[in-house]
Coordinates of C-alpha atoms and ligand atoms in Angstrom, one line a residue:
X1 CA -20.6 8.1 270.0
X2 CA -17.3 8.2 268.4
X3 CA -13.7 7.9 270.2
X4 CA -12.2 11.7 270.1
X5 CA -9.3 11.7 268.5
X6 CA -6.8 14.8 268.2
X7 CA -3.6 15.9 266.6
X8 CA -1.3 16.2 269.1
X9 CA 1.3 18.7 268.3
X10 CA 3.8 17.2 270.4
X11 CA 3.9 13.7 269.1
X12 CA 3.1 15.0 265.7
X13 CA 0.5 12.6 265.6
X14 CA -3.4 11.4 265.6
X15 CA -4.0 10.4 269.4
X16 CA -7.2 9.6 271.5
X17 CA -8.1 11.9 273.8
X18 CA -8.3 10.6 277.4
X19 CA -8.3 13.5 280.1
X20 CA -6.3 12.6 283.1
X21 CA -8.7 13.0 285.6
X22 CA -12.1 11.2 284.5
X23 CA -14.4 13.8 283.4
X24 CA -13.1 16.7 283.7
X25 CA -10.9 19.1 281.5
X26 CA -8.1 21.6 282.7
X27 CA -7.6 23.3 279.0
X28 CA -5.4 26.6 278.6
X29 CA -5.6 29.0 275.7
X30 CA -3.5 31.8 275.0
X31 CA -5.6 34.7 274.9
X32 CA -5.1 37.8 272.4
X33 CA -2.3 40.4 273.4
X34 CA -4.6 43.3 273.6
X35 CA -2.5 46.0 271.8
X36 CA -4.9 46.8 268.9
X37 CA -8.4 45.0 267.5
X38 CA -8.5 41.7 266.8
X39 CA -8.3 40.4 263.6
X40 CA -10.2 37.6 261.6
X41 CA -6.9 35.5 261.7
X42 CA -7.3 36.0 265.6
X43 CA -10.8 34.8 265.6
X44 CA -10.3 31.0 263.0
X45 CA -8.2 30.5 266.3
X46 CA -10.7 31.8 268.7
X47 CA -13.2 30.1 266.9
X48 CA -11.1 26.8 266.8
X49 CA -11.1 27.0 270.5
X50 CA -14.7 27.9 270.9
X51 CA -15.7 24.8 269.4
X52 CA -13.5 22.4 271.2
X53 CA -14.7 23.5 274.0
X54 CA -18.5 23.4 272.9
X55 CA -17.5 19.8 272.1
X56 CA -15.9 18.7 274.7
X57 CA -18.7 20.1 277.0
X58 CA -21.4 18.2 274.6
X59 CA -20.0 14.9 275.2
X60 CA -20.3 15.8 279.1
X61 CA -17.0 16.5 280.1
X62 CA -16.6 19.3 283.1
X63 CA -14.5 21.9 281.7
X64 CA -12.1 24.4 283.5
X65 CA -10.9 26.7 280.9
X66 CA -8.8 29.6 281.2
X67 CA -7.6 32.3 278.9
X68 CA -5.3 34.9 279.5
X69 CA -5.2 38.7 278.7
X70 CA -1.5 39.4 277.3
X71 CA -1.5 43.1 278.7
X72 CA 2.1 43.5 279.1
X73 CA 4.6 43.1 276.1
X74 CA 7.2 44.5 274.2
X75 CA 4.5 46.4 271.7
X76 CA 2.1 47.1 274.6
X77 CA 4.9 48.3 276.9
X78 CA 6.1 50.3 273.5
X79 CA 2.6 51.7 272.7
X80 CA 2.1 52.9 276.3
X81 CA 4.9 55.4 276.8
X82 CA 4.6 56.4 273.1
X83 CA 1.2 57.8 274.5
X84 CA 2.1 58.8 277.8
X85 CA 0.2 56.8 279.4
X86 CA -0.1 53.6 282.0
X87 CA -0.1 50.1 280.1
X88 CA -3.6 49.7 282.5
X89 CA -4.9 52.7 280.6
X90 CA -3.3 51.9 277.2
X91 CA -5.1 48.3 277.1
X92 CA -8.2 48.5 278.6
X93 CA -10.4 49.9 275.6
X94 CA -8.7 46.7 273.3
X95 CA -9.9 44.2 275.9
X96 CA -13.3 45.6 276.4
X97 CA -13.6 45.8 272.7
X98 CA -12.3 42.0 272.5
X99 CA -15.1 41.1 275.2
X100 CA -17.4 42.8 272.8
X101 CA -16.1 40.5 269.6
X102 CA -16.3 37.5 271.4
X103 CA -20.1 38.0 272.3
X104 CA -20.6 39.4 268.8
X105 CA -18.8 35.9 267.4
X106 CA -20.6 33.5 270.4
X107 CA -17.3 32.5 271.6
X108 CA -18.1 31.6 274.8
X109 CA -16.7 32.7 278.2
X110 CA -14.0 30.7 279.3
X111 CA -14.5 29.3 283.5
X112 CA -11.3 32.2 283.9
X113 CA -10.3 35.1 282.7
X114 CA -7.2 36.3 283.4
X115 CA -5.1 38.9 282.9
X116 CA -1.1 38.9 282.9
X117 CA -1.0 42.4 285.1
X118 CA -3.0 40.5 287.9
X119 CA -0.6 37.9 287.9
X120 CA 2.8 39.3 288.6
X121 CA 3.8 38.0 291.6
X122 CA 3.0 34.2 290.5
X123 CA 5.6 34.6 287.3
X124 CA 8.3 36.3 290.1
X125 CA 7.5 33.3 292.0
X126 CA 8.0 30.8 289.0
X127 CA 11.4 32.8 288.2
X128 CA 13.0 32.3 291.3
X129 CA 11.9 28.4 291.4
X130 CA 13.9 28.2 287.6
X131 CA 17.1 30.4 289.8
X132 CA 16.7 27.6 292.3
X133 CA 17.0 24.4 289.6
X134 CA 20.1 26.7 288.0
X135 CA 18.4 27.3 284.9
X136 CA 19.0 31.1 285.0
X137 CA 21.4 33.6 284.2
X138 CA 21.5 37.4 284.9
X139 CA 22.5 39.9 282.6
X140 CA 22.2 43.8 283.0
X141 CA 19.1 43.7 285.2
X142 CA 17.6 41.0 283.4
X143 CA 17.0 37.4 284.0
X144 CA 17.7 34.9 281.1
X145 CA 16.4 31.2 280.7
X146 CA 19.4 29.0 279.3
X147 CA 18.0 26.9 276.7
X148 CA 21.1 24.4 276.3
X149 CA 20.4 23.2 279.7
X150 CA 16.5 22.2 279.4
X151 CA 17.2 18.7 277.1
X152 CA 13.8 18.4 275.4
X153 CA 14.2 21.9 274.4
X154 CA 12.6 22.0 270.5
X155 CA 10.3 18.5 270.9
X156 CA 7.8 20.5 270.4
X157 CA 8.6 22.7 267.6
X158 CA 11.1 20.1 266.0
X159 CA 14.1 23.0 266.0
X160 CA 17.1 22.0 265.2
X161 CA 19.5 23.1 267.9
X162 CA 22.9 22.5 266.3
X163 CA 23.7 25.7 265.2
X164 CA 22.9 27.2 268.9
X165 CA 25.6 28.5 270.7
X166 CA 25.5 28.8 274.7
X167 CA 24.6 32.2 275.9
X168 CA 23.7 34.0 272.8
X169 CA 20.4 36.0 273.9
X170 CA 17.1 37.1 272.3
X171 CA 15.5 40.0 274.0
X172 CA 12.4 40.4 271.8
X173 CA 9.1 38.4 272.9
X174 CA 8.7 37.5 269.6
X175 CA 11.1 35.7 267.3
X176 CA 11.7 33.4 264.8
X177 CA 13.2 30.2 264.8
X178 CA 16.6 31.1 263.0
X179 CA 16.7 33.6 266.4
X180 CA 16.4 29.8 268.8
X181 CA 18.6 31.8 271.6
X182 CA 18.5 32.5 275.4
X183 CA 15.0 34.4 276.0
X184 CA 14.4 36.5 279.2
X185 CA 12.4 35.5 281.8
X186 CA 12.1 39.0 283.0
X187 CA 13.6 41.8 281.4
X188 CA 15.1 45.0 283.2
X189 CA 13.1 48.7 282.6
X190 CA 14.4 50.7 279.8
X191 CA 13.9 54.6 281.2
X192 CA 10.0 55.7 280.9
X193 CA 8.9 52.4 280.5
X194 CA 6.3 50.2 283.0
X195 CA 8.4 48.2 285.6
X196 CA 7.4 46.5 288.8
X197 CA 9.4 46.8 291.9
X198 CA 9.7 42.9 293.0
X199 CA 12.0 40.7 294.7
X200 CA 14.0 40.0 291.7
X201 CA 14.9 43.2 290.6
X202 CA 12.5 46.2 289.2
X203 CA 11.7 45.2 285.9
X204 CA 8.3 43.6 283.9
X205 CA 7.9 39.8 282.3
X206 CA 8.8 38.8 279.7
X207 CA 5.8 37.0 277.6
X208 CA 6.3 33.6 277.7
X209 CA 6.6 33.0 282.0
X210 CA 3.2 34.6 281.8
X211 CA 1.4 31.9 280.2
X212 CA 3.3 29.3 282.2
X213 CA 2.6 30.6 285.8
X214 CA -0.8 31.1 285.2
X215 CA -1.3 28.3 283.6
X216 CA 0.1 26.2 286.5
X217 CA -1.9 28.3 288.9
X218 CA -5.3 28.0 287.9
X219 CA -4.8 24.5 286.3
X220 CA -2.5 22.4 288.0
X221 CA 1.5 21.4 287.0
X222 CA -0.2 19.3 284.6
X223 CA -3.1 20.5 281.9
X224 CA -4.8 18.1 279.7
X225 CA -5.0 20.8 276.2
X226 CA -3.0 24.0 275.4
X227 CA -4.5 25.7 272.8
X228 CA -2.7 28.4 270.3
X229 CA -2.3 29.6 266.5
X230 CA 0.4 27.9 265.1
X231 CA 3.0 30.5 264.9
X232 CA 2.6 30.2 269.1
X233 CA 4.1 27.0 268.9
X234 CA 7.8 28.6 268.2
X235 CA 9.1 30.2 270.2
X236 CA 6.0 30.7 272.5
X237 CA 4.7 27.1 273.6
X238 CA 8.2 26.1 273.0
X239 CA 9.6 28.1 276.1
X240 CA 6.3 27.5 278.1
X241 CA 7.6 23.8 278.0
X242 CA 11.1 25.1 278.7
X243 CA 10.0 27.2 282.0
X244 CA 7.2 24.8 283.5
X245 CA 9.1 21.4 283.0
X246 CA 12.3 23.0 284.8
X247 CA 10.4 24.2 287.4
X248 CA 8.2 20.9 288.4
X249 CA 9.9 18.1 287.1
X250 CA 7.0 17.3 285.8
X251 CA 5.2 17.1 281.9
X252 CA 3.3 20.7 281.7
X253 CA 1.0 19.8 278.9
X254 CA -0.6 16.5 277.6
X255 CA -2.0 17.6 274.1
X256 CA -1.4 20.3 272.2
X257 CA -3.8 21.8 269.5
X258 CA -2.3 24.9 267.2
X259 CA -4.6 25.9 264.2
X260 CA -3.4 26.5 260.8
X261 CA -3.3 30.1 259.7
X262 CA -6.1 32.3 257.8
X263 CA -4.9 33.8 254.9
X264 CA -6.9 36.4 253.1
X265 CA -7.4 35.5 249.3
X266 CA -4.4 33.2 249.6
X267 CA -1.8 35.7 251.5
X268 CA -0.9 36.2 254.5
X269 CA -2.9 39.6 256.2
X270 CA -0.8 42.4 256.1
X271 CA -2.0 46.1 256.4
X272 CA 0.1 47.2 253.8
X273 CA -1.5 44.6 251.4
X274 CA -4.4 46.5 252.1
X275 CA -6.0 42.8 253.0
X276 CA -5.9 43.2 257.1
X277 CA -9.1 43.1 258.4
X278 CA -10.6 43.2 261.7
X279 CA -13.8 41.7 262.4
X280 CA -15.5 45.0 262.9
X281 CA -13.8 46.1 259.8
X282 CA -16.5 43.5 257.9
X283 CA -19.5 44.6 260.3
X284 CA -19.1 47.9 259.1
X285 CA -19.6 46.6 255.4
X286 CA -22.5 44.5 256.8
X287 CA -21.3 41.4 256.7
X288 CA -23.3 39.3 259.6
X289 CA -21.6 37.9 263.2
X290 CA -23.1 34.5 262.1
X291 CA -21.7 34.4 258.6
X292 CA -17.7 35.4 259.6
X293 CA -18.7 32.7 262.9
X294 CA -19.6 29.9 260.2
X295 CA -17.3 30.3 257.9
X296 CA -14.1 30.5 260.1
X297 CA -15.8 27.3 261.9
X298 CA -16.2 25.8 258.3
X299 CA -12.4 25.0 258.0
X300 CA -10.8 22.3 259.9
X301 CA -8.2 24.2 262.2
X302 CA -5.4 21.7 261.1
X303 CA -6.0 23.2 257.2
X304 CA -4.8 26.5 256.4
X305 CA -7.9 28.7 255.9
X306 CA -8.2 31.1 253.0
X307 CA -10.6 33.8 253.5
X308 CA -12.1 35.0 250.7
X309 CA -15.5 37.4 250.6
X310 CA -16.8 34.9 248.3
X311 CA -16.5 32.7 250.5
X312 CA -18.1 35.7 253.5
X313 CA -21.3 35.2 250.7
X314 CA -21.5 31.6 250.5
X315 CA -21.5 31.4 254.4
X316 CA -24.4 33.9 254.7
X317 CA -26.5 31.7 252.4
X318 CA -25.6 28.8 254.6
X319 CA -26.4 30.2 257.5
X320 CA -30.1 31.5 256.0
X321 CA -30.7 28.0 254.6
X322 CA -30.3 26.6 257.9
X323 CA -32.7 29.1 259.5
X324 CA -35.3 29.0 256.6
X325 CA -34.7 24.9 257.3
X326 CA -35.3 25.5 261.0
X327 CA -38.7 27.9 260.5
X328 CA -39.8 25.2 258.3
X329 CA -39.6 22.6 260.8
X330 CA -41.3 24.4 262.8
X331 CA -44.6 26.3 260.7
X332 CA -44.6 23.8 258.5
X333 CA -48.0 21.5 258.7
X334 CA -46.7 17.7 257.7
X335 CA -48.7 14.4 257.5
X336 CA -49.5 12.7 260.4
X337 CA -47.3 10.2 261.2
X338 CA -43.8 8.8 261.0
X339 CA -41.5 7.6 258.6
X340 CA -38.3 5.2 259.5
X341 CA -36.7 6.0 256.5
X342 CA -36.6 9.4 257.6
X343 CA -35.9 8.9 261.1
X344 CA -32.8 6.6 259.9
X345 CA -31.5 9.3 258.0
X346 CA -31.6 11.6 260.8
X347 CA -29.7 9.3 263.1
X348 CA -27.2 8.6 259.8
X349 CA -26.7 12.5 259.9
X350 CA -26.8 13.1 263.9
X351 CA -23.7 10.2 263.9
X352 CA -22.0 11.4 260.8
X353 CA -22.0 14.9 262.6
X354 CA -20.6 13.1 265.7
X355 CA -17.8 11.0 263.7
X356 CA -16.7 14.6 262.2
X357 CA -16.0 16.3 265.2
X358 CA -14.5 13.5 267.1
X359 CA -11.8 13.7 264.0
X360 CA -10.0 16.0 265.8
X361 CA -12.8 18.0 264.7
X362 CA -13.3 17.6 261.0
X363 CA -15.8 20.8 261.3
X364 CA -16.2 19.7 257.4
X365 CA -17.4 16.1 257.7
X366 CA -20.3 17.6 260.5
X367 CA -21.3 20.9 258.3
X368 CA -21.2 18.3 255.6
X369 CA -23.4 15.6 257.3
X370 CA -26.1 18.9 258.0
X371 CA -26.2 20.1 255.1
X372 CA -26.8 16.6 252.7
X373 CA -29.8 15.9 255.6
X374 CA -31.3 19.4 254.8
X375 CA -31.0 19.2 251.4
X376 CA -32.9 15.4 251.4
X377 CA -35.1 16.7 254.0
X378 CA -36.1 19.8 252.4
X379 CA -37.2 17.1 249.0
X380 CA -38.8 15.4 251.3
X381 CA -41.1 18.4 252.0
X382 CA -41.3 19.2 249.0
X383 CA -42.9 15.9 248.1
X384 CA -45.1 15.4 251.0
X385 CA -43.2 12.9 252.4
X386 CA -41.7 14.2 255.4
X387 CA -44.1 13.6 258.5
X388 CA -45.1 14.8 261.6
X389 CA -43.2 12.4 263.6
X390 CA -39.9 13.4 262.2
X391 CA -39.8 16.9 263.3
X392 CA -38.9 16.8 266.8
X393 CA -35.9 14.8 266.4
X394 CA -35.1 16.9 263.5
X395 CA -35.5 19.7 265.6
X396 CA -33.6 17.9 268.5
X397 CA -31.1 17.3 265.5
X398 CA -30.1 21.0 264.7
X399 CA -30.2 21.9 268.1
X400 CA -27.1 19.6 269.4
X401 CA -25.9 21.5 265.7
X402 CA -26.3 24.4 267.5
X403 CA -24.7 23.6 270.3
X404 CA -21.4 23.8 268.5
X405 CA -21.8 26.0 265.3
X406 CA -23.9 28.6 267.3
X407 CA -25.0 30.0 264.1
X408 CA -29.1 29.3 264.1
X409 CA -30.6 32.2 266.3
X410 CA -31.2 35.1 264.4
X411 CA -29.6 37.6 266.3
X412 CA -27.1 39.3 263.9
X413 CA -29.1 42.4 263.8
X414 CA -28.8 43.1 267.5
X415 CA -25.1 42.1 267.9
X416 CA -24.6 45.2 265.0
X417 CA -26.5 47.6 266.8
X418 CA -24.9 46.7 269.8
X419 CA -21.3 47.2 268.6
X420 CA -22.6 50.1 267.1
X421 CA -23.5 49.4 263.6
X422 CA -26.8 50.1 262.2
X423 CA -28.7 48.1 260.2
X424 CA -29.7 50.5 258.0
X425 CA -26.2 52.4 257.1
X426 CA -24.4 48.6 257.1
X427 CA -26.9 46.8 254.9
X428 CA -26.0 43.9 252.9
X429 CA -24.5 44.4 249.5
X430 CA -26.5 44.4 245.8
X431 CA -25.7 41.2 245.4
X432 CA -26.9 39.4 248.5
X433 CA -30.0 41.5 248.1
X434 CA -30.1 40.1 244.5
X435 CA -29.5 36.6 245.9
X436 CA -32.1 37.0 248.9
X437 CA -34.7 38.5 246.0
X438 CA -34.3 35.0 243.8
X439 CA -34.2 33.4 246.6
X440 CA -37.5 34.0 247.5
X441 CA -39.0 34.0 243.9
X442 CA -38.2 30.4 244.0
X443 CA -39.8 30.2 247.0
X444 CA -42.7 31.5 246.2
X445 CA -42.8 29.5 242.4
X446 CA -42.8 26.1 244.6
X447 CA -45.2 27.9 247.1
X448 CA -43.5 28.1 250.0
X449 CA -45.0 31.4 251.0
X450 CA -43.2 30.5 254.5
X451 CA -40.4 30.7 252.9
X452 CA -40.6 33.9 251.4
X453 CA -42.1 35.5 253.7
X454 CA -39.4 35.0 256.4
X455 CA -36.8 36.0 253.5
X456 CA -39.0 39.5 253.1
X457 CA -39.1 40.1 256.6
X458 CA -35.1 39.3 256.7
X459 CA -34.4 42.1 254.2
X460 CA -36.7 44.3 255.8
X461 CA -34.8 43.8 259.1
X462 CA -31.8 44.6 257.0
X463 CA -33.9 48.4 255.6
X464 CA -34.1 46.8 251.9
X465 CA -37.7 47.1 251.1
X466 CA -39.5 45.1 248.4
X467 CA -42.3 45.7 246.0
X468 CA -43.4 42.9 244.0
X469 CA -45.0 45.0 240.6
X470 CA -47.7 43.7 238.5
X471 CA -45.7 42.3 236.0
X472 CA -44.7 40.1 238.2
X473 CA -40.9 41.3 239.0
X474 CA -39.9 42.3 242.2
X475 CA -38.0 45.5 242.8
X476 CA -36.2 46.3 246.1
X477 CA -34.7 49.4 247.6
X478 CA -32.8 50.7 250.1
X479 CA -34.9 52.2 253.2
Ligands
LIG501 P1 -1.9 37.5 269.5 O1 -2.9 38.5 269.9 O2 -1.0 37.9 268.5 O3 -1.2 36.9 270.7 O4 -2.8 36.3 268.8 C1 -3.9 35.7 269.4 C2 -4.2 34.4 268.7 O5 -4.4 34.5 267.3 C3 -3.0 33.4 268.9 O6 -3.5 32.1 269.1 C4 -2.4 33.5 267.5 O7 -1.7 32.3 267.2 C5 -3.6 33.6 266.6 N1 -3.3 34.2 265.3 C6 -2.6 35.3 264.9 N2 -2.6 35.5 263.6 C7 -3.4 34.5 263.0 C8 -3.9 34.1 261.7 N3 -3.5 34.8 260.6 N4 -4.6 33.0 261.6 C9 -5.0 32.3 262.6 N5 -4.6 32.6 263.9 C10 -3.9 33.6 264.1
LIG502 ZN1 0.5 32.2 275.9

């Protein structure tokens, strides 16, 4: 097994990851801020963080993972008394539907959920420990963090903090870094907005203590990984530092792991690009769970990712290879007998896969390292040389695969239906049907009826039906 080895925001560089307490794991990811749907910009970072933890739980280590519910903020708090209604009320039909997306995407619980509204009391607690150590100020009913006075202020983000003058505020939750001001710690209610009555003052959070306190509460003063999109790391992660470090004295986080952005055909997602998609935007047009799963995974999260649906396509026939790879394992009849030829090459693949991931996880090295093995194996097959012997560790082989990628069960059908797409009205496209048909022509020319039968049952699970004519063409429809 290979050393793991991650970019470490902080330090800006390529460090090995040691946990500090033997074993175990105390991670922290900032969870979505459940104003609207998710999108799939949301999800490359969910995803990100789905497979770090898969990892990190594959090479045995105990994790305790928590993710947050952002349920109060500025747009939430804005959303709610636009409709009249409490911010409980307003959010809870975005965080089941997150819930939902997760399962749909096999992004796996983390050992807490938790949501910021539960947690008030904690962040009131952690703002009067910053009063104590003098790192406050009060302004009109609000409660201000002074930056100038926390020295390591920017380290993470590498702002430059020349320009900043003492005092100069910021009350939005979210900002940029020209805006490097003052943020507040807990901001004072505006009239028919959601406030808490506390011991500081009525009033709600502001967004950053949130992640802080309950970070701290469920984790300890000190985490091992804090997890985030990249734009997180200014101001957000930034002033997480700011609130935790004044308050213990102590360092909050060891590591810290942002992922690079998606883009969507090479810009950034905007809805009036018309290029903003949710993930149950593309379940509606049929695309499969599995396929948007693989091919957000596909990217390393340190590279920008740019979504395209071409590349949506060329996931979905990675996936299916894979599976048809996997059912040919298994029904296949091979040789008796074993070959160490091919047994080396699975262990070659099995610890290229490792070395990938363990490269602050080079998710392209491992997908890379499964894919040359299938291709040689599949040769192999086709030549008769692939034995008996070889199929339970290559079996055992695509199962730790699995482990991570979560991609090989053949489930996407059920996970539509569930969320409430059909099969039938959200079929695949003509020309993943046209693909699916070749497909399995070539199949069938090499005689691999296996093969083609499992494609014909695929598209009939999908309602395209298929009538092979006596000419020898195959037409298809739509059931
Ligand atoms: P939010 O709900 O805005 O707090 O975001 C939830 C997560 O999605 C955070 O980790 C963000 O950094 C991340 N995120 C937002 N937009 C994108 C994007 N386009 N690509 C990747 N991650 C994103
Ligand atoms: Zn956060």
């Amino acid at each position: 097994m290979h050393e793991i080895q991650v970019q470490n925001t902080l330090s800006g560089k390529v460090e090995p990851f040691v946990p500090l307490k033997k074993g175990e794991v105390h991670m922290y990811t900032c969870g979505p801020t459940v104003y609207d749907f998710a999108h799939i910009g949301n999800f490359r970072t969910f995803v990100f963080q789905d497979i770090l933890r898969r990892f990190l739980k594959l090479r045995g280590f105990k994790m305790t993972h928590v993710m947050n519910l952002t349920d109060v903020d500025d747009r939430i708090i804005a959303n709610a008394a636009a409709a009249g209604v409490g911010i409980r009320e307003y959010t809870q039909k975005y965080v089941d539907a997150f819930f939902a997306d997760c399962k749909a995407m096999s992004v796996e619980s983390p050992e807490h959920w938790i949501r910021a509204t539960d947690n008030i009391d904690i962040m009131v607690a952690l703002i009067q420990r910053l009063q104590k150590n003098t790192y406050t100020y009060d302004s009109e009913g609000s409660i201000y963090y002074r930056i100038t006075k926390f020295k390591d202020y920017g380290k993470l983000s590498k702002i430059d903090l020349s320009g900043i003058k003492a005092g100069a505020r910021v009350d939005n939750d979210r900002y940029d870094k020209e805006s490097a001001r003052d943020f507040a710690l807990w901001k004072a209610p505006k009239p028919g907005e959601h406030f808490w009555e506390t011991p500081i003052g009525p009033g709600r959070p502001g967004w950053h203590i949130e992640c802080s306190a309950m970070a701290m509460k469920y984790l300890g003063e000190t985490i091992d990984i804090h997890t985030g999109g990249i734009d997180l790391a200014f101001p957000h992660h930034e002033n997480e530092i700011a609130q935790s470090q004044a308050a213990t004295g102590k360092q909050f986080v060891r590591y810290w792991l942002h992922a690079e952005h998606l883009l969507v055909e090479g810009e950034k997602m905007s809805k009036s690009l018309g290029n903003f998609f949710t993930l149950r935007d593309l379940f509606a047009k049929g695309y499969k769970p599995s396929a948007l799963r693989f091919a957000l995974a596909s990217v390393p999260y340190r590279r920008q990712l740019n979504f395209t649906f071409d590349g949506l396509q060329q996931a979905t026939s990675s996936v299916e290879r894979l599976r048809n790879f996997v059912a040919r394992l298994r029904d296949e009849k091979f040789p008796a007998g074993k070959s160490a030829s091919m047994a080396e090459r699975i262990a070659k693949a099995a610890g290229d896969f490792d070395a990938g991931l363990a490269d602050d996880l080079n998710t392209a090295v491992s997908l890379a390292a499964m894919f040359d093995f299938v291709r040689e194996a599949n040769i192999a097959m086709d030549k008769g040389e692939f034995r008996e012997g070889e199929v339970k560790p290559a079996l055992e082989f695509l199962a730790t695969f699995d482990k991570i990628f979560a991609v090989l069960e053949d489930n996407d059908a059920e996970k539509l239906t569930t969320l409430g797409y059909g099969t039938t009205a959200a079929g695949p496209d003509d020309a993943e049907i046209e693909k699916l048909v070749a497909d399995r022509e070539a199949a069938r020319k090499k005689r691999d009826f296996a093969t083609a039968d499992r494609i014909r049952k695929e598209l009939a699970g999908r309602g395209i039906l298929l009538e092979d004519t006596k000419d020898g063409a195959v037409r298809w429809k739509r059931k």
